[in-house]
Tab-separated table of C-alpha atoms in Angstrom:
chain	number	residue	atom	x	y	z
V	236	MET	CA	-10.410	-31.179	18.374
V	237	LEU	CA	-7.162	-31.586	16.471
V	238	GLY	CA	-3.886	-32.386	18.152
V	239	HIS	CA	-0.946	-30.038	18.421
V	240	GLN	CA	0.990	-32.034	15.806
V	241	PHE	CA	-1.717	-31.473	13.193
V	242	VAL	CA	-1.833	-27.750	13.926
V	243	THR	CA	1.964	-27.512	13.629
V	244	ALA	CA	1.972	-29.390	10.342
V	245	ALA	CA	-0.806	-27.120	9.003
V	246	ALA	CA	1.164	-24.059	10.085
V	247	ILE	CA	4.225	-25.276	8.191
V	248	ALA	CA	2.151	-26.023	5.064
V	249	ALA	CA	0.446	-22.646	5.252
V	250	SER	CA	3.780	-20.864	5.698
V	251	VAL	CA	5.186	-22.570	2.611
V	252	LEU	CA	2.091	-21.580	0.613
V	253	PHE	CA	2.411	-17.968	1.762
V	254	ILE	CA	6.056	-17.919	0.656
V	255	LEU	CA	5.104	-19.366	-2.726
V	256	SER	CA	2.358	-16.774	-2.982
V	257	LEU	CA	4.733	-13.875	-2.373
V	258	GLY	CA	7.258	-15.317	-4.810
V	259	GLY	CA	4.677	-15.809	-7.547
V	260	LEU	CA	3.298	-12.295	-7.273
V	261	SER	CA	6.549	-10.956	-8.754
V	262	ASN	CA	5.576	-12.347	-12.135
V	263	GLN	CA	2.383	-11.396	-14.001
V	264	GLU	CA	1.944	-14.780	-15.607
V	265	LYS	CA	2.198	-16.569	-12.249
V	266	ALA	CA	0.270	-14.063	-10.181
V	267	LYS	CA	-3.156	-15.726	-10.476
V	268	ARG	CA	-1.765	-19.046	-9.262
V	269	ALA	CA	0.123	-17.222	-6.510
V	270	VAL	CA	-3.115	-15.709	-5.241
V	271	TRP	CA	-4.606	-19.182	-4.970
V	272	TYR	CA	-1.614	-20.297	-2.959
V	273	GLY	CA	-2.376	-17.527	-0.519
V	274	ILE	CA	-6.062	-18.381	-0.376
V	275	VAL	CA	-5.431	-22.072	0.328
V	276	GLY	CA	-2.745	-21.211	2.876
V	277	MET	CA	-5.077	-18.893	4.775
V	278	ALA	CA	-7.897	-21.469	4.683
V	279	LEU	CA	-5.535	-24.068	6.168
V	280	ALA	CA	-4.417	-21.577	8.846
V	281	VAL	CA	-7.936	-20.624	9.885
V	282	VAL	CA	-9.384	-24.163	9.963
V	283	PHE	CA	-6.545	-25.794	11.855
V	284	THR	CA	-6.298	-22.901	14.331
V	285	MET	CA	-10.040	-23.042	14.987
V	286	PHE	CA	-10.007	-26.716	15.860
V	287	GLY	CA	-6.633	-26.754	17.595
V	288	PRO	CA	-5.963	-27.492	21.247
V	289	GLY	CA	-7.474	-25.090	23.817
V	290	ILE	CA	-9.890	-23.407	21.362
V	291	GLY	CA	-13.548	-23.228	22.295
V	292	GLN	CA	-16.639	-21.004	22.399
V	293	TYR	CA	-17.517	-21.945	18.849
V	294	TRP	CA	-21.060	-20.615	19.442
V	295	LEU	CA	-19.485	-17.139	19.422
V	296	MET	CA	-16.553	-17.619	17.074
V	297	ILE	CA	-18.304	-19.193	14.094
V	298	PRO	CA	-21.126	-16.577	13.805
V	299	MET	CA	-18.517	-13.785	13.995
V	300	MET	CA	-16.435	-15.461	11.271
V	301	LEU	CA	-19.475	-15.853	9.062
V	302	ILE	CA	-20.433	-12.210	9.544
V	303	GLY	CA	-16.874	-11.140	8.741
V	304	ALA	CA	-16.775	-13.398	5.655
V	305	ALA	CA	-20.081	-11.970	4.421
V	306	ILE	CA	-18.875	-8.375	4.846
V	307	GLY	CA	-15.600	-9.229	3.103
V	308	THR	CA	-17.460	-10.803	0.179
V	309	VAL	CA	-19.719	-7.776	-0.244
V	310	VAL	CA	-16.790	-5.356	-0.078
V	311	ALA	CA	-14.709	-7.437	-2.542
V	312	LYS	CA	-17.543	-7.436	-5.073
V	313	LYS	CA	-18.266	-3.729	-4.626
V	314	VAL	CA	-14.777	-2.230	-4.633
V	315	GLU	CA	-13.395	-1.130	-7.997
V	316	MET	CA	-9.771	-1.625	-8.952
V	317	THR	CA	-9.228	2.121	-8.547
V	318	GLU	CA	-10.261	1.803	-4.899
V	319	MET	CA	-7.880	-1.009	-4.024
V	320	PRO	CA	-5.206	1.234	-2.417
V	321	GLN	CA	-7.655	2.690	0.118
V	322	LEU	CA	-9.116	-0.780	0.714
V	323	VAL	CA	-5.636	-2.063	1.535
V	324	ALA	CA	-5.136	0.878	3.923
V	325	ALA	CA	-8.460	0.101	5.629
V	326	LEU	CA	-7.537	-3.559	6.060
V	327	HIS	CA	-4.216	-2.559	7.611
V	328	SER	CA	-6.131	-0.555	10.204
V	329	PHE	CA	-8.055	-3.711	11.220
V	330	VAL	CA	-4.776	-5.590	11.848
V	331	GLY	CA	-3.460	-2.712	13.940
V	332	LEU	CA	-6.581	-2.456	16.076
V	333	ALA	CA	-6.634	-6.229	16.560
V	334	ALA	CA	-3.045	-6.082	17.869
V	335	VAL	CA	-4.092	-3.416	20.409
V	336	PHE	CA	-7.057	-5.477	21.628
V	337	VAL	CA	-5.029	-8.668	21.881
V	338	GLY	CA	-2.344	-6.860	23.861
V	339	TRP	CA	-4.825	-5.372	26.284
V	340	ASN	CA	-6.515	-8.742	26.759
V	341	ALA	CA	-3.187	-10.507	27.308
V	342	GLU	CA	-2.275	-8.041	30.047
V	343	MET	CA	-5.641	-8.501	31.781
V	344	GLU	CA	-5.201	-12.271	31.706
V	345	ARG	CA	-1.628	-11.974	32.957
V	346	ALA	CA	-2.670	-9.690	35.828
V	347	ARG	CA	-5.454	-12.132	36.694
V	348	VAL	CA	-3.081	-15.118	36.860
V	349	MET	CA	-0.592	-13.160	38.956
V	350	ALA	CA	-3.341	-12.079	41.388
V	351	MET	CA	-4.583	-15.659	41.730
V	352	ARG	CA	-1.043	-16.869	42.359
V	353	ALA	CA	-0.489	-14.219	45.027
V	354	ALA	CA	-3.757	-15.129	46.735
V	355	GLY	CA	-2.936	-18.833	46.635
V	356	GLU	CA	-6.069	-19.573	44.614
V	357	SER	CA	-6.447	-22.613	42.359
V	358	LEU	CA	-5.579	-21.962	38.751
V	359	ASP	CA	-8.040	-24.553	37.455
V	360	GLY	CA	-10.770	-23.506	35.060
V	361	LEU	CA	-8.811	-20.762	33.382
V	362	SER	CA	-9.117	-19.935	29.683
V	363	ALA	CA	-6.685	-21.697	27.350
V	364	PHE	CA	-4.502	-18.624	27.075
V	365	ALA	CA	-4.523	-17.962	30.820
V	366	ALA	CA	-3.671	-21.655	31.453
V	367	THR	CA	-0.509	-21.264	29.361
V	368	LEU	CA	0.419	-18.192	31.367
V	369	ALA	CA	0.005	-20.132	34.607
V	370	HIS	CA	2.910	-22.390	33.603
V	371	LYS	CA	5.293	-19.585	32.607
V	372	THR	CA	8.206	-18.542	34.761
V	373	PRO	CA	8.556	-14.892	35.970
V	374	ALA	CA	11.175	-14.268	33.243
V	375	GLU	CA	8.838	-15.635	30.562
V	376	LEU	CA	5.997	-13.417	31.828
V	377	THR	CA	8.298	-10.383	31.673
V	378	PHE	CA	9.115	-11.269	28.071
V	379	LEU	CA	5.381	-11.526	27.426
V	380	GLN	CA	4.973	-7.993	28.730
V	381	VAL	CA	7.614	-6.752	26.284
V	382	GLU	CA	5.691	-8.441	23.470
V	383	VAL	CA	2.469	-6.818	24.679
V	384	VAL	CA	3.969	-3.324	24.736
V	385	LEU	CA	5.374	-3.720	21.228
V	386	GLY	CA	2.100	-5.121	19.902
V	387	VAL	CA	0.000	-2.310	21.424
V	388	PHE	CA	2.368	0.463	20.288
V	389	ILE	CA	2.904	-0.794	16.692
V	390	GLY	CA	-0.755	-1.746	16.353
V	391	ALA	CA	-2.002	1.667	17.520
V	392	VAL	CA	0.365	3.531	15.139
V	393	THR	CA	-0.758	1.267	12.320
V	394	PHE	CA	-4.462	1.805	13.081
V	395	THR	CA	-4.640	5.567	13.037
V	396	GLY	CA	-1.980	5.870	10.337
V	397	SER	CA	-3.979	3.553	8.095
V	398	VAL	CA	-7.212	5.423	8.765
V	399	ILE	CA	-5.612	8.725	7.658
V	400	ALA	CA	-4.048	7.016	4.607
V	401	PHE	CA	-7.476	5.663	3.720
V	402	GLY	CA	-8.974	9.156	3.989
V	403	LYS	CA	-6.295	10.724	1.771
V	404	LEU	CA	-6.385	7.990	-0.839
V	405	ALA	CA	-10.201	8.001	-0.968
V	406	GLY	CA	-10.251	11.758	-1.424
V	407	LYS	CA	-12.138	12.242	1.857
V	408	MET	CA	-9.231	14.305	3.236
V	409	ASP	CA	-6.885	16.881	1.750
V	410	GLY	CA	-3.774	15.167	0.320
V	411	LYS	CA	-1.462	18.029	1.309
V	412	PRO	CA	0.897	17.425	4.268
V	413	LYS	CA	-0.287	18.983	7.538
V	414	GLN	CA	1.372	19.039	10.922
V	415	TYR	CA	1.015	20.878	14.181
V	416	PRO	CA	3.770	23.454	14.881
V	417	GLY	CA	6.862	21.649	16.063
V	418	GLY	CA	5.384	18.496	14.601
V	419	HIS	CA	8.490	16.326	14.664
V	420	TRP	CA	9.194	17.263	18.302
V	421	LEU	CA	5.598	16.346	19.148
V	422	ASN	CA	6.082	12.933	17.594
V	423	ALA	CA	9.436	12.490	19.297
V	424	GLY	CA	7.991	13.567	22.630
V	425	ALA	CA	5.062	11.153	22.330
V	426	ALA	CA	7.487	8.324	21.450
V	427	ALA	CA	9.739	9.196	24.433
V	428	LEU	CA	6.775	9.313	26.817
V	429	SER	CA	5.592	5.964	25.460
V	430	LEU	CA	9.034	4.543	26.301
V	431	VAL	CA	8.821	5.904	29.835
V	432	LEU	CA	5.352	4.387	30.274
V	433	ALA	CA	6.577	1.079	28.859
V	434	ILE	CA	9.354	0.972	31.476
V	435	ALA	CA	6.824	1.797	34.175
V	436	TYR	CA	4.552	-0.990	32.887
V	437	LEU	CA	7.382	-3.510	32.969
V	438	ASN	CA	8.020	-2.486	36.561
V	439	GLY	CA	4.439	-3.181	37.679
V	440	ALA	CA	2.722	0.187	37.104
V	441	GLY	CA	-0.464	-1.451	35.853
V	442	PHE	CA	-2.894	-1.595	32.976
V	443	TRP	CA	-3.334	2.167	32.777
V	444	THR	CA	0.136	2.501	31.252
V	445	LEU	CA	-0.918	0.362	28.274
V	446	LEU	CA	-3.957	2.537	27.777
V	447	LEU	CA	-1.843	5.688	27.731
V	448	ILE	CA	0.743	4.051	25.405
V	449	ALA	CA	-2.085	3.260	22.973
V	450	VAL	CA	-3.381	6.852	23.109
V	451	LEU	CA	0.092	8.261	22.440
V	452	ALA	CA	0.674	5.757	19.607
V	453	PHE	CA	-2.747	6.657	18.124
V	454	PHE	CA	-1.566	10.280	18.054
V	455	ILE	CA	1.795	9.370	16.467
V	456	GLY	CA	0.133	7.319	13.726
V	457	TRP	CA	-2.373	10.067	12.977
V	458	HIS	CA	0.181	12.898	13.047
V	459	LEU	CA	2.826	11.037	11.053
V	460	ILE	CA	0.567	10.272	8.102
V	461	MET	CA	-1.094	13.700	8.222
V	462	GLY	CA	2.405	15.115	7.677
V	463	ILE	CA	2.988	13.088	4.491
V	464	GLY	CA	1.889	14.495	1.144
V	465	GLY	CA	-0.126	12.790	-1.597
V	466	ALA	CA	2.941	12.240	-3.793
V	467	ASP	CA	4.335	9.863	-1.130
V	468	MET	CA	1.084	7.965	-0.437
V	469	PRO	CA	2.165	4.834	-2.390
V	470	VAL	CA	5.189	4.514	-0.102
V	471	VAL	CA	2.977	5.147	2.969
V	472	VAL	CA	0.613	2.319	2.040
V	473	SER	CA	3.561	-0.048	1.625
V	474	MET	CA	5.066	1.136	4.893
V	475	LEU	CA	1.791	0.598	6.776
V	476	ASN	CA	1.646	-2.867	5.222
V	477	SER	CA	4.999	-3.504	6.879
V	478	TYR	CA	3.759	-2.128	10.221
V	479	SER	CA	0.696	-4.354	10.140
V	480	GLY	CA	2.972	-7.346	9.570
V	481	TRP	CA	5.135	-6.567	12.567
V	482	ALA	CA	1.980	-5.967	14.656
V	483	ALA	CA	0.741	-9.420	13.593
V	484	ALA	CA	4.103	-10.957	14.507
V	485	ALA	CA	3.881	-9.331	17.946
V	486	ILE	CA	0.420	-10.862	18.369
V	487	GLY	CA	1.902	-14.221	17.368
V	488	PHE	CA	4.527	-14.045	20.077
V	489	THR	CA	1.921	-13.029	22.637
V	490	LEU	CA	-0.383	-15.896	21.706
V	491	SER	CA	2.501	-18.406	21.102
V	492	ASN	CA	1.133	-18.842	17.576
V	493	ASP	CA	3.955	-19.855	15.183
V	494	LEU	CA	1.902	-19.196	12.060
V	495	LEU	CA	1.137	-15.622	13.086
V	496	ILE	CA	4.818	-15.033	13.771
V	497	VAL	CA	5.875	-16.383	10.381
V	498	THR	CA	3.088	-14.635	8.467
V	499	GLY	CA	3.672	-11.367	10.270
V	500	ALA	CA	7.407	-11.540	9.587
V	501	LEU	CA	6.759	-12.250	5.900
V	502	VAL	CA	4.394	-9.297	5.561
V	503	GLY	CA	6.560	-6.990	7.647
V	504	SER	CA	9.785	-7.761	5.827
V	505	SER	CA	8.262	-7.751	2.335
V	506	GLY	CA	6.477	-4.463	3.054
V	507	ALA	CA	9.719	-2.887	4.271
V	508	ILE	CA	11.636	-4.082	1.223
V	509	LEU	CA	8.901	-2.814	-1.101
V	510	SER	CA	8.911	0.562	0.691
V	511	TYR	CA	12.678	0.808	0.225
V	512	ILE	CA	12.386	-0.065	-3.492
V	513	MET	CA	9.691	2.559	-3.951
V	514	CYS	CA	11.687	5.222	-2.097
V	515	LYS	CA	14.597	4.463	-4.371
V	516	ALA	CA	12.316	4.768	-7.394
V	517	MET	CA	11.180	8.152	-6.132
V	518	ASN	CA	14.591	9.316	-4.953
V	519	ARG	CA	13.234	9.604	-1.427
V	520	LYS	CA	15.083	8.712	1.757
V	521	PHE	CA	13.028	6.063	3.564
V	522	VAL	CA	13.474	7.692	6.979
V	523	ASN	CA	12.377	11.055	5.605
V	524	VAL	CA	9.216	9.636	4.180
V	525	ILE	CA	8.139	7.739	7.295
V	526	LEU	CA	8.862	10.713	9.546
V	527	GLY	CA	6.865	12.955	7.237
V	528	GLY	CA	8.082	16.349	6.135
V	529	PHE	CA	11.851	16.094	6.763
V	530	GLY	CA	13.859	17.348	3.803
V	531	GLY	CA	11.621	18.877	1.143
V	532	THR	CA	12.315	21.878	-1.011
V	533	SER	CA	15.022	24.466	-0.469
V	534	GLY	CA	13.312	27.399	-2.209
V	535	PRO	CA	10.464	28.440	-4.507
V	536	ALA	CA	9.658	26.237	-7.454
V	537	ALA	CA	10.667	27.435	-10.917
V	538	GLU	CA	8.088	29.429	-12.838
V	539	ILE	CA	6.487	27.737	-15.829
V	540	GLU	CA	6.337	29.596	-19.124
V	541	GLY	CA	4.026	28.996	-22.072
V	542	GLU	CA	0.495	27.681	-22.248
V	543	GLN	CA	-1.326	24.407	-22.484
V	544	VAL	CA	-2.367	23.802	-26.089
V	545	ALA	CA	-5.371	21.562	-26.671
V	546	ILE	CA	-5.870	19.100	-29.541
V	547	ASP	CA	-8.889	17.108	-30.693
V	548	ALA	CA	-9.235	13.433	-31.531
V	549	GLY	CA	-8.646	14.076	-35.250
V	550	GLY	CA	-5.280	15.653	-34.596
V	551	VAL	CA	-4.156	12.835	-32.320
V	552	ALA	CA	-5.355	10.210	-34.801
V	553	SER	CA	-3.485	11.895	-37.656
V	554	ALA	CA	-0.236	11.834	-35.643
V	555	LEU	CA	-0.747	8.170	-34.732
V	556	ASN	CA	-1.434	7.233	-38.347
V	557	ASP	CA	1.854	8.821	-39.419
V	558	ALA	CA	3.906	7.366	-36.513
V	559	ASP	CA	6.028	4.266	-36.644
V	560	SER	CA	6.705	3.957	-32.929
V	561	VAL	CA	4.330	4.751	-30.068
V	562	VAL	CA	4.824	4.534	-26.313
V	563	ILE	CA	1.819	4.668	-23.940
V	564	VAL	CA	2.367	5.849	-20.346
V	565	PRO	CA	-0.636	4.986	-18.133
V	566	GLY	CA	-1.350	6.459	-14.718
V	567	TYR	CA	-4.072	6.654	-12.116
V	568	GLY	CA	-6.308	8.637	-14.488
V	569	MET	CA	-6.561	5.543	-16.718
V	570	ALA	CA	-7.710	3.534	-13.725
V	571	VAL	CA	-10.281	6.132	-12.680
V	572	ALA	CA	-11.772	6.259	-16.167
V	573	GLN	CA	-11.594	2.440	-16.472
V	574	ALA	CA	-10.021	3.035	-19.866
V	575	GLN	CA	-7.784	-0.052	-19.935
V	576	ASN	CA	-9.999	-1.980	-22.328
V	577	ALA	CA	-10.240	0.980	-24.720
V	578	VAL	CA	-6.443	1.307	-24.518
V	579	SER	CA	-6.093	-2.398	-25.246
V	580	GLU	CA	-8.252	-2.017	-28.346
V	581	LEU	CA	-6.145	1.009	-29.407
V	582	VAL	CA	-2.997	-1.076	-29.074
V	583	ARG	CA	-4.531	-3.959	-31.101
V	584	LYS	CA	-5.544	-1.619	-33.891
V	585	LEU	CA	-2.157	0.162	-34.086
V	586	ARG	CA	-0.226	-3.103	-33.969
V	587	SER	CA	-2.361	-4.490	-36.810
V	588	SER	CA	-1.091	-1.546	-38.880
V	589	GLY	CA	2.500	-2.650	-38.259
V	590	LYS	CA	3.407	0.001	-35.727
V	591	ASN	CA	5.792	-0.603	-32.793
V	592	ILE	CA	3.608	-0.115	-29.697
V	593	ARG	CA	4.971	-0.366	-26.178
V	594	PHE	CA	4.034	0.711	-22.643
V	595	GLY	CA	6.250	2.584	-20.189
V	596	ILE	CA	5.452	1.735	-16.555
V	597	HIS	CA	6.885	3.787	-13.731
V	598	PRO	CA	7.484	1.830	-10.452
V	599	VAL	CA	4.987	4.019	-8.582
V	600	ALA	CA	2.441	4.625	-11.325
V	601	GLY	CA	-1.064	4.639	-9.864
V	602	ARG	CA	-1.618	4.382	-6.140
V	603	LEU	CA	0.067	1.009	-5.561
V	604	PRO	CA	3.055	-0.777	-7.102
V	605	GLY	CA	1.878	-2.991	-9.957
V	606	HIS	CA	-1.428	-1.110	-10.262
V	607	MET	CA	-1.000	-0.402	-13.969
V	608	ASN	CA	0.346	-3.894	-14.687
V	609	VAL	CA	-2.771	-5.446	-13.187
V	610	LEU	CA	-5.110	-3.242	-15.189
V	611	LEU	CA	-3.292	-3.939	-18.441
V	612	ALA	CA	-3.213	-7.680	-17.777
V	613	GLU	CA	-6.949	-7.516	-17.043
V	614	ALA	CA	-7.419	-5.923	-20.468
V	615	LYS	CA	-5.299	-8.668	-22.091
V	616	VAL	CA	-2.450	-6.419	-23.156
V	617	PRO	CA	0.511	-8.666	-24.094
V	618	TYR	CA	3.096	-8.882	-21.307
V	619	ASP	CA	6.041	-8.506	-23.628
V	620	ILE	CA	5.181	-4.946	-24.644
V	621	VAL	CA	4.731	-3.728	-21.041
V	622	LEU	CA	8.174	-2.389	-20.078
V	623	GLU	CA	9.522	-0.874	-16.875
V	624	MET	CA	10.835	2.688	-16.756
V	625	ASP	CA	14.489	1.663	-16.980
V	626	GLU	CA	13.776	-0.508	-20.016
V	627	ILE	CA	11.986	2.187	-22.036
V	628	ASN	CA	13.525	5.493	-20.992
V	629	ASP	CA	16.480	5.464	-23.366
V	630	ASP	CA	14.173	4.726	-26.328
V	631	LEU	CA	11.880	7.701	-25.777
V	632	ALA	CA	14.114	10.135	-27.665
V	633	SER	CA	13.661	8.071	-30.832
V	634	THR	CA	9.913	7.558	-30.342
V	635	ASP	CA	7.484	9.286	-32.707
V	636	VAL	CA	4.515	9.618	-30.330
V	637	VAL	CA	4.042	9.247	-26.583
V	638	ILE	CA	0.508	9.116	-25.190
V	639	VAL	CA	0.302	9.932	-21.488
V	640	ILE	CA	-2.963	8.718	-19.959
V	641	GLY	CA	-3.748	10.262	-16.571
V	642	SER	CA	-0.165	10.543	-15.315
V	643	ASN	CA	1.431	13.567	-13.697
V	644	ASP	CA	4.409	13.204	-11.353
V	645	ILE	CA	5.969	10.231	-13.126
V	646	VAL	CA	6.384	12.279	-16.361
V	647	ASN	CA	7.204	15.601	-14.754
V	648	PRO	CA	10.446	17.151	-16.080
V	649	ALA	CA	10.669	19.341	-12.953
V	650	ALA	CA	11.998	16.253	-11.174
V	651	GLN	CA	15.215	16.676	-13.184
V	652	GLU	CA	15.188	20.359	-14.036
V	653	ASP	CA	13.990	22.132	-10.862
V	654	PRO	CA	15.996	21.457	-7.672
V	655	ASN	CA	13.313	23.213	-5.616
V	656	SER	CA	10.481	20.958	-6.849
V	657	PRO	CA	8.881	18.684	-4.207
V	658	ILE	CA	9.818	15.733	-6.480
V	659	ALA	CA	13.353	16.943	-7.303
V	660	GLY	CA	15.648	14.041	-8.099
V	661	MET	CA	12.826	11.541	-8.581
V	662	PRO	CA	13.495	9.237	-11.575
V	663	VAL	CA	10.790	9.876	-14.189
V	664	LEU	CA	9.840	8.765	-17.680
V	665	ARG	CA	11.475	11.297	-20.016
V	666	VAL	CA	8.496	11.511	-22.343
V	667	TRP	CA	9.312	15.113	-23.325
V	668	GLU	CA	12.250	13.757	-25.375
V	669	ALA	CA	9.840	12.173	-27.876
V	670	LYS	CA	8.901	13.935	-31.117
V	671	GLN	CA	5.286	14.418	-30.070
V	672	VAL	CA	3.529	14.015	-26.705
V	673	PHE	CA	-0.224	13.795	-26.230
V	674	VAL	CA	-1.531	14.059	-22.656
V	675	CYS	CA	-4.948	12.586	-22.037
V	676	LYS	CA	-6.284	14.475	-19.031
V	677	ARG	CA	-9.671	15.524	-17.623
V	678	GLY	CA	-8.747	19.187	-17.129
V	679	GLN	CA	-6.002	21.667	-16.329
V	680	GLY	CA	-5.731	20.807	-12.618
V	681	THR	CA	-2.492	19.742	-10.973
V	682	GLY	CA	-3.776	16.295	-10.023
V	683	TYR	CA	-3.672	14.365	-6.756
V	684	SER	CA	-0.276	15.493	-5.537
V	685	GLY	CA	-0.867	19.148	-6.295
V	686	ILE	CA	2.401	19.596	-8.243
V	687	GLU	CA	2.344	21.588	-11.508
V	688	ASN	CA	3.846	19.818	-14.528
V	689	PRO	CA	5.970	21.800	-17.061
V	690	LEU	CA	5.472	18.948	-19.571
V	691	PHE	CA	1.983	20.235	-20.288
V	692	PHE	CA	3.425	23.567	-21.431
V	693	LYS	CA	6.197	22.293	-23.758
V	694	ASP	CA	6.135	23.003	-27.503
V	695	ASN	CA	5.937	19.311	-28.491
V	696	THR	CA	3.073	18.560	-26.042
V	697	ARG	CA	-0.634	18.788	-26.824
V	698	MET	CA	-3.423	18.327	-24.255
V	699	PHE	CA	-6.101	15.834	-25.219
V	700	TYR	CA	-8.741	16.885	-22.707
V	701	GLY	CA	-11.607	14.683	-21.614
V	702	ASP	CA	-12.466	11.398	-19.954
V	703	ALA	CA	-9.717	8.912	-20.864
V	704	ARG	CA	-12.039	6.139	-21.992
V	705	GLN	CA	-14.228	8.414	-24.073
V	706	SER	CA	-11.177	10.084	-25.602
V	707	ILE	CA	-9.600	6.781	-26.615
V	708	ASP	CA	-12.929	5.519	-27.962
V	709	ALA	CA	-13.122	8.688	-30.116
V	710	LEU	CA	-9.719	7.884	-31.601
V	711	LEU	CA	-10.438	4.314	-32.649
V	712	PRO	CA	-12.678	4.978	-35.720
V	713	LEU	CA	-10.236	7.620	-36.987
V	714	LEU	CA	-7.248	5.315	-37.201
V	715	ASP	CA	-6.177	3.737	-40.492
C-alpha cells in the first residue's frame, strides 16, 4: 500500500502530463509526443490510485482491469480512422454510465452510514468510502448529496446522448433530426421535474428520487441528440466530450479524488471551448445546437438549376497538367475511401512538376476536428502545405484547379447564397470561385447531412464519380 503523500504527488504529476498532452495536441508535429504524455499520465493515475490508502479487493479489481484492457486493445486495433468519431461517442457513454453508478452507490453508502448512526451501531468495518463518510459533518454530507445529484443527472444525459450520437455517426440510425411534438417543452418539463426530485432528495425523500432523476435524464439525453441533425454531429461529439468531463469531475468530488476532479475539469472545459470554436466555424449558436432544433430555416430552400456534368480521369488529368496552382479540399469521403495515401502520391507527383499544391481544411471537415489533418499527416503530406480555411479562402479565386474529395457542406455555396438553407451563414471554402472545380464523389446523393449542394451544378464544376482512392489512382499514370 502506498501512502497518501505518494498518491497526491502522482496526482500532481499526472495532472501536469495531462495539461502538456492537451497543449501538445494543438500542433501536428508535437501531437505524437503529446499522446505519450497522456498515456504516461493515465498509467501513473491508475497505478497510484490502485495501491493508494483504503483500496482493496484486488482479486476483483485486477481481473476486471485486465478484461477491460484486453477489450480496449482489440477495439483499438480493429477500429479504422473513419470510425474514430463513433468510437469517441461510445467511450463518452461509458463515462456517463460510470457516473450514474458511482452516484447511486455513494447514496446507498451514505444512507447506510446514516442508518447505523441513528441506531447507535459501531461504524467499524465499513468500506474505505463509507469510513470517510462516517467522519463527515451533516453539512458535508449534504454537499455530498448535491455532488451525487449532479453526477447522476449529467452522467445519465451523457450516456443516452452518446449512444444516440454513436448510432447516427455509425450510420445505424437516420441522421435527420427527430423530436416528439412539443419536443423542447418535453425536455424542459423533464429538467424541471428532475429539479423537483433533486430538492426532494436533498430533503430526505430517499433513493427512489435518484432513480427517477436518472430515468428523466436518460430521456433528456436521448431526445436532445435525436433532435440534432447530421450536419451538427461534430459539435455534438465535442459537446458530449465536455459533458463526460463534468460527469467525471462530479465523480471526483463524490469520491474525494483530486485527480478525477482535475482531469474532469480539463476535459469538460476543453470540450466546451472546442464546441464553441466549432459553432463559430459553422455560424451556429452554441445554445441552439445543444438544445437541438431551435432556430433553423425560415422558408423553403432555393431551387437548384442546371445538371451535374460528369468527367473522366483523362479530362481531370488534362486540366491538372495545364494548371499552375491546385488546391485540394478533403472531406469525410476521403477518409471512407482511405484515399489519403493516393492523394499524397498525387501531391508528390504534381509538386515534382513544379506546380503549387496546397490543401484547404475546413474546421469541421470530416466527423471530428482535426480529422483531415491526422489522415494527411499519416500519409506524410508536408505540414506547410496544409492550410486552414481562413488562410486559403482568399486565394481560391486565383486558383486554376480545385479538387474536392468527399466534401459537401464545407464547400456548399448555399451557406452564403440561400438564407433558407439549413447551413445558412456557415463559413465555407469558396471553391466555386476557382477556374475549374472537380468533385470526387461516389454518386449523386446529398451525403450524410442530407443537404443538396449547388456547387455540383455550376458551369465550372465537373463530377469525377467513383471511389476516391480508385479515382485518384486512375489519375496518377496520366499526369505529366
